[in-house]
Amino acid sequence: MTKPASRFFIAPSLLWGLVGLAAIALSLWQAGLFRQAVFNLNGFPLLWRFVVASVHPDVSRNLLDITLRASLVTLAYAVCGTFFSVVIGAVAGVFCSEVWWLEVLQANHFRYAGFQIIRALLAFPRAIHELIWGLFFLNIWGLDPLVAVVAIAIPFGAITAKVFSEILDETPRQPLLALINSGVAPLAAFLYTLLPQAFLNLLSYSFYRFECSIRAAAVLGIIGAGGLGYEILLSLQSLRYEQLWTFFYALFFLNGCVDFASAALRTQLGCASRIDLNAHHPPSRNRQNSHRIFGLFPIAIAGVALSFWYIQPDFSKVWSPRSQQLFNQIVQASLPLDFSALPHLMPLSLETVAMSVLAIAIAAIGGLLLAFPATQNFFLLSRVLNRYRGDRLLPHVMLATARIVLLLCRAIPAPIWALVALYVLFPGILPGAVGLGLHNLGILGRLFAEVIENLEQPPLEALKAGGAPDSLVFLYGVLPLTMPRFLAYTLYRWEVCMRETVIVGLVGAGGLGRALTEQLSSFDYPSLGVTLSAFLVLTFLVDWISATVRRSLRASS
Amino acid sequence: MSSAPVISLDRVTFRFGQFVALADVSLHIGMGQRVALVGSSGAGKSTLIRLMNGTLQPTQGEIRAFGQELSQLKPQRLRQIQRQIGTIYQQLHLVDNLRVIHNVNAGHLGRWSFWKALISLVVPLDLPTATNALTQVGILEKLYERTDRLSGGQQQRVAIARVLVQDPLVILADEPISSLDPQLSRDVMELLCQICEPSNRSLVVSLHNIEFALRYCDRIIALRHGRLLFDAPTGSVSNEMIADLYRL
């Protein structure tokens, strides 16, 4: 890293910001803006009907019954999916952590290479979106709840494994080494030091995964797995907006409860944020409360058991001869791969990247605008801004509105948003980007708000005490302190957006995702293999860019 | 010695919820005085400093700075008063990931317009003032360094340079040397005296170490459990008074 020695030194954040703006401009061009009509004015009456229906959802007895059952199905998918992903994550996470290989197994170079290979292999299940897994297993197992559970468990298990291993690696190692050096068996030392130290962070992340699982379960409904996503799609296709909004509100409520419970738990545990991308995972404070958490275990176990009972996934299908036969058929059908479509993949790849860039731009800008009013401490309780809050109603109203909008945005699955956007936008990557953007806006806004809530107050207090007006406290204090984290979250979410382009592809939003879902449902396995490979390459490329930018920002700004 | 007091507290009480941090404290700080605030941790020194610079408002009693009662002022007017009160904090309170120049220039923020401040974040403005201040505190070579790359002592100097740029009539320093070694502590105390003496600024500095208080200040205010124990010129502070201060 070079020494910033001049007055005209351009910070990397500014430089990357300009690169980002250029990427957005190019993506807009790719989306056809400035070149062709993008708005379909004829669709506005339909959009209006959709909006108006929000104030009178269908509350007939019959539909409420359906809603309740669908909500329980979605919840149960999420619970079972999370259960498996945490189990997979816990086992694989330990085996993928550097500390396990270096300190516990005391690996030599040869074994260390093995560790790196395992870690790299995990990137594959992670890169493929749960929807693709879902469609794949649908072809083998047919419509069974098992499809939804496994489709969540595989990619989420791999992500959880990665995060768990990172948490373990970032937990201070000295206590572990102290025990190993004093002759304690490595495994016992591991169980007595690293695991309890990291436990709260692992638990906190598991709950974050649960929040994600709820959203994934809703999306999987769309491919026919049942639950709220399925009902929403049916109502949307038959233009029954009143019913649609009933399901929306149910999803809204479900997401709200889970987010709220998970946040309350984190406060109990003393974990500041859901996922901390910038820093290490320091051992959580507030230990005295942590033993209470063990009281939750019986409840969690009961919840998992009830969920399995409610959806009754047919596990025998996993090993049944029929499944194996179908699986073999798919493998045989997909070989040899059909590279004839390769030339078409290049423009599709560009579309996909453009869609992800536009989506994250929408999400980041919207999230930024909503995050500040959605923060408890910013306008409301702060000693920093608004010392004289004459009118206390306005901040309350802003807080509630911003939070509701964020929750609504993230509760509704991206493909549903994309379908809504299709009322007024011509088909193409733009409605897909709007759908993904709106959904991720809700998630990003919540993450941003958390950054603001955890903002260090002292530097702001110092600026304020020197007589700086609020606008300048914001410019010289709040902005520089939050921006690096905002950027890190945005980049992380960009990687997610890239993977999620698949799910808006399902509703025809273009790019590789559309090709993938079409090939999957038409059993065109030879082409599918090629498209999937292209998608994987693209995903890894985006991950690499994002990681590079994040590293450069962390090092210098 | 002093004409009208610069800052005065009249029967000030401050409570955090049920906890009484300061009880019934009255005192006046005169122009050009060098005052040490002493007392064990939790005696109310930091609270007193935060009350004096208008960050906190007293639960009871009134605080005047330059004749104006702080709690009665509109935000705009309060900021004008606050520009004349520079504060150096125990925990530095700098914006870590900005470069030193911007933290130093933050001393201008009470006067600068929004646009000037915004432009300065991209191309730092008013370099002469900043270089002058950093030269005075002896770390001019760190001008464009990122603040969190500096050592604790250097960061303390950045905080002092920021106050120099602010150019206030009163400097409040909350335990400015608590985390420094003896040599650095002496340097920082001497620096604080240097920047106050010629311009006849008042200095209020809270100190853990009574030796430093006796050596560098001409008046000692002692707090114990949130109450004023004594307030006397340095010359008349006896060993018994000090022993009484730290008695449990």
Coordinates of N, CA and C in Angstrom, one line a residue, chain A residues 358-465:
Chain A
L358 N -27.1 -3.3 -11.8 CA -28.3 -2.4 -11.6 C -29.0 -2.8 -10.3
A359 N -29.2 -4.1 -10.0 CA -29.9 -4.5 -8.8 C -29.2 -3.9 -7.6
I360 N -27.9 -4.1 -7.5 CA -27.2 -3.6 -6.3 C -27.2 -2.1 -6.2
A361 N -27.2 -1.4 -7.4 CA -27.3 0.0 -7.4 C -28.6 0.5 -6.8
I362 N -29.7 -0.1 -7.2 CA -31.0 0.2 -6.7 C -31.0 -0.1 -5.2
A363 N -30.5 -1.3 -4.8 CA -30.6 -1.7 -3.4 C -29.7 -0.7 -2.5
A364 N -28.5 -0.4 -3.0 CA -27.7 0.4 -2.2 C -28.2 1.8 -2.0
I365 N -28.7 2.4 -3.1 CA -29.1 3.8 -3.0 C -30.4 3.9 -2.2
G366 N -31.3 3.0 -2.5 CA -32.6 2.9 -1.7 C -32.3 2.6 -0.2
G367 N -31.4 1.6 0.0 CA -31.1 1.2 1.4 C -30.5 2.4 2.1
L368 N -29.6 3.1 1.5 CA -29.0 4.3 2.1 C -30.0 5.3 2.5
L369 N -30.9 5.6 1.6 CA -31.9 6.6 1.9 C -32.8 6.2 3.1
L370 N -33.1 4.9 3.2 CA -34.1 4.5 4.2 C -33.4 4.1 5.5
A371 N -32.1 3.9 5.4 CA -31.4 3.4 6.6 C -31.4 4.4 7.7
F372 N -31.1 5.7 7.4 CA -31.0 6.7 8.4 C -32.3 6.9 9.2
P373 N -33.4 7.1 8.5 CA -34.6 7.2 9.3 C -35.0 5.9 10.0
A374 N -34.5 4.8 9.5 CA -34.9 3.5 10.1 C -34.1 3.2 11.4
T375 N -33.2 4.1 11.8 CA -32.3 3.9 12.9 C -32.8 4.5 14.2
Q376 N -32.9 3.7 15.2 CA -33.4 4.2 16.5 C -32.6 5.4 17.0
N377 N -31.3 5.4 16.9 CA -30.5 6.4 17.6 C -30.2 7.6 16.7
F378 N -30.7 7.7 15.5 CA -30.2 8.7 14.7 C -31.0 10.0 14.8
F379 N -32.2 10.0 14.6 CA -33.0 11.2 14.7 C -33.7 11.2 16.1
L380 N -33.8 10.0 16.7 CA -34.8 9.9 17.8 C -34.1 10.1 19.2
L381 N -33.2 9.2 19.5 CA -32.7 9.2 20.9 C -31.3 9.9 21.0
S382 N -30.8 10.3 19.8 CA -29.4 10.6 19.8 C -29.1 11.9 20.6
R383 N -28.0 11.8 21.3 CA -27.4 13.1 21.8 C -26.7 13.8 20.8
V384 N -26.4 13.1 19.7 CA -25.6 13.6 18.6 C -26.3 14.6 17.7
L385 N -27.3 14.1 17.1 CA -28.1 15.1 16.3 C -29.4 15.4 17.1
N386 N -29.9 16.6 16.8 CA -31.2 17.0 17.4 C -31.1 17.0 18.9
R387 N -30.4 17.9 19.4 CA -30.4 18.1 20.8 C -31.8 18.6 21.3
Y388 N -32.3 19.5 20.5 CA -33.6 20.1 20.8 C -34.7 19.5 19.9
R389 N -35.3 18.4 20.4 CA -36.3 17.8 19.5 C -37.6 18.4 19.9
G390 N -38.0 19.4 19.2 CA -39.3 20.1 19.6 C -40.4 19.2 19.3
D391 N -40.4 18.7 18.0 CA -41.5 17.9 17.5 C -41.0 16.5 17.5
R392 N -41.5 15.7 18.4 CA -41.0 14.3 18.5 C -41.8 13.4 17.7
L393 N -42.9 13.8 17.1 CA -43.8 12.9 16.3 C -43.1 12.5 15.0
L394 N -42.5 13.5 14.3 CA -42.0 13.3 13.0 C -41.0 12.1 13.0
P395 N -40.0 12.2 13.9 CA -39.0 11.1 13.8 C -39.6 9.7 14.0
H396 N -40.7 9.7 14.9 CA -41.3 8.4 15.2 C -42.0 7.9 13.9
V397 N -42.7 8.8 13.2 CA -43.4 8.4 12.0 C -42.4 8.0 10.9
M398 N -41.3 8.7 10.8 CA -40.2 8.3 9.9 C -39.7 7.0 10.2
L399 N -39.4 6.7 11.5 CA -38.8 5.4 11.9 C -39.8 4.3 11.5
A400 N -41.0 4.4 11.9 CA -42.0 3.4 11.6 C -42.1 3.2 10.1
T401 N -42.3 4.3 9.3 CA -42.4 4.1 7.9 C -41.2 3.4 7.2
A402 N -40.1 3.9 7.6 CA -38.8 3.4 7.0 C -38.7 1.9 7.3
R403 N -39.0 1.5 8.5 CA -38.8 0.1 8.9 C -39.9 -0.8 8.2
I404 N -41.1 -0.3 8.0 CA -42.1 -1.0 7.4 C -41.8 -1.2 5.9
V405 N -41.3 -0.1 5.3 CA -41.0 -0.2 3.8 C -39.8 -1.2 3.7
L406 N -38.8 -1.2 4.5 CA -37.7 -2.1 4.4 C -38.2 -3.5 4.6
L407 N -39.0 -3.8 5.6 CA -39.5 -5.1 5.8 C -40.3 -5.6 4.7
L408 N -41.2 -4.8 4.2 CA -42.0 -5.2 3.0 C -41.1 -5.6 1.8
C409 N -40.1 -4.7 1.6 CA -39.2 -5.0 0.5 C -38.5 -6.3 0.6
R410 N -38.0 -6.6 1.8 CA -37.3 -7.9 1.9 C -38.2 -9.1 2.1
A411 N -39.4 -8.9 2.5 CA -40.3 -10.0 2.8 C -40.8 -10.6 1.4
I412 N -41.0 -9.8 0.4 CA -41.6 -10.2 -0.8 C -40.4 -10.8 -1.7
P413 N -40.5 -12.0 -2.2 CA -39.4 -12.5 -3.0 C -39.2 -11.7 -4.2
A414 N -37.9 -11.7 -4.7 CA -37.5 -10.9 -5.8 C -38.3 -11.3 -7.1
P415 N -38.5 -12.6 -7.4 CA -39.3 -12.8 -8.6 C -40.7 -12.2 -8.6
I416 N -41.3 -12.1 -7.4 CA -42.6 -11.5 -7.3 C -42.5 -10.0 -7.6
W417 N -41.5 -9.4 -7.0 CA -41.3 -8.0 -7.3 C -41.1 -7.8 -8.8
A418 N -40.3 -8.7 -9.4 CA -40.0 -8.6 -10.9 C -41.3 -8.7 -11.7
L419 N -42.2 -9.6 -11.3 CA -43.5 -9.8 -12.0 C -44.3 -8.5 -11.9
V420 N -44.3 -7.9 -10.7 CA -45.0 -6.6 -10.5 C -44.4 -5.5 -11.4
A421 N -43.0 -5.5 -11.4 CA -42.3 -4.5 -12.3 C -42.7 -4.7 -13.7
L422 N -43.0 -6.0 -14.1 CA -43.3 -6.3 -15.5 C -44.6 -5.6 -16.0
Y423 N -45.4 -5.2 -15.0 CA -46.7 -4.5 -15.4 C -46.3 -3.2 -16.2
V424 N -45.3 -2.5 -15.7 CA -45.0 -1.2 -16.3 C -43.7 -1.2 -17.0
L425 N -42.9 -2.2 -17.0 CA -41.7 -2.2 -17.8 C -41.7 -3.3 -18.8
F426 N -41.1 -3.1 -20.0 CA -41.1 -4.1 -21.0 C -40.1 -5.2 -20.6
P427 N -40.4 -6.4 -21.0 CA -39.5 -7.5 -20.5 C -38.1 -7.3 -20.9
G428 N -37.2 -7.8 -20.1 CA -35.8 -7.6 -20.3 C -35.1 -7.7 -19.0
I429 N -33.9 -7.1 -18.9 CA -33.2 -7.3 -17.7 C -33.6 -6.2 -16.6
L430 N -34.2 -5.1 -17.1 CA -34.6 -4.1 -16.2 C -35.6 -4.5 -15.1
P431 N -36.7 -5.2 -15.6 CA -37.6 -5.6 -14.5 C -37.0 -6.6 -13.5
G432 N -36.1 -7.5 -14.1 CA -35.3 -8.4 -13.2 C -34.5 -7.6 -12.2
A433 N -33.8 -6.6 -12.7 CA -33.0 -5.8 -11.8 C -33.8 -5.0 -10.8
V434 N -35.0 -4.5 -11.2 CA -35.8 -3.8 -10.2 C -36.3 -4.8 -9.2
G435 N -36.7 -6.0 -9.6 CA -37.1 -7.0 -8.6 C -36.1 -7.4 -7.6
L436 N -34.9 -7.7 -8.1 CA -33.8 -8.0 -7.2 C -33.4 -6.8 -6.4
G437 N -33.4 -5.6 -7.0 CA -33.0 -4.4 -6.3 C -34.0 -4.2 -5.1
L438 N -35.3 -4.3 -5.4 CA -36.2 -4.0 -4.3 C -36.0 -4.9 -3.1
H439 N -35.9 -6.2 -3.5 CA -35.8 -7.2 -2.4 C -34.5 -7.0 -1.6
N440 N -33.4 -6.7 -2.3 CA -32.1 -6.5 -1.6 C -32.1 -5.2 -0.9
L441 N -32.8 -4.3 -1.4 CA -32.9 -3.0 -0.7 C -33.4 -3.2 0.7
G442 N -34.3 -4.0 0.9 CA -34.8 -4.3 2.3 C -33.8 -4.9 3.2
I443 N -33.0 -5.8 2.6 CA -32.0 -6.4 3.4 C -30.8 -5.5 3.7
L444 N -30.4 -4.8 2.6 CA -29.2 -3.9 2.7 C -29.6 -2.7 3.7
G445 N -30.8 -2.2 3.5 CA -31.2 -1.1 4.4 C -31.1 -1.5 5.9
R446 N -31.6 -2.7 6.2 CA -31.5 -3.2 7.5 C -30.1 -3.3 8.0
L447 N -29.2 -3.8 7.2 CA -27.8 -4.0 7.5 C -27.2 -2.6 7.8
F448 N -27.5 -1.7 6.9 CA -27.0 -0.3 7.0 C -27.4 0.3 8.4
A449 N -28.7 0.1 8.6 CA -29.3 0.7 9.8 C -28.5 0.2 11.1
E450 N -28.2 -1.1 11.0 CA -27.4 -1.7 12.1 C -26.1 -1.1 12.3
V451 N -25.4 -0.8 11.1 CA -24.1 -0.1 11.2 C -24.3 1.3 11.9
I452 N -25.4 2.0 11.5 CA -25.6 3.3 12.1 C -25.9 3.2 13.6
E453 N -26.6 2.1 14.0 CA -26.9 2.0 15.4 C -25.7 1.7 16.2
N454 N -24.7 1.0 15.6 CA -23.5 0.7 16.3 C -22.4 1.7 16.1
L455 N -22.8 2.9 15.6 CA -21.8 3.9 15.3 C -21.1 4.4 16.6
E456 N -19.8 4.6 16.5 CA -19.1 5.1 17.7 C -19.6 6.5 17.9
Q457 N -20.1 6.8 19.1 CA -20.6 8.2 19.4 C -19.5 9.2 19.8
P458 N -18.4 8.8 20.5 CA -17.5 9.8 20.9 C -16.9 10.8 19.9
P459 N -16.5 10.3 18.7 CA -16.0 11.3 17.7 C -17.0 12.3 17.3
L460 N -18.3 11.8 17.3 CA -19.4 12.7 16.9 C -19.6 13.8 18.0
E461 N -19.5 13.3 19.2 CA -19.7 14.2 20.3 C -18.7 15.3 20.3
A462 N -17.4 14.9 20.0 CA -16.3 15.8 19.9 C -16.6 16.9 18.9
L463 N -17.0 16.5 17.7 CA -17.3 17.5 16.6 C -18.4 18.4 17.1
K464 N -19.4 17.8 17.7 CA -20.6 18.6 18.1 C -20.2 19.6 19.2
A465 N -19.3 19.2 20.1 CA -18.9 20.1 21.2 C -18.1 21.2 20.7

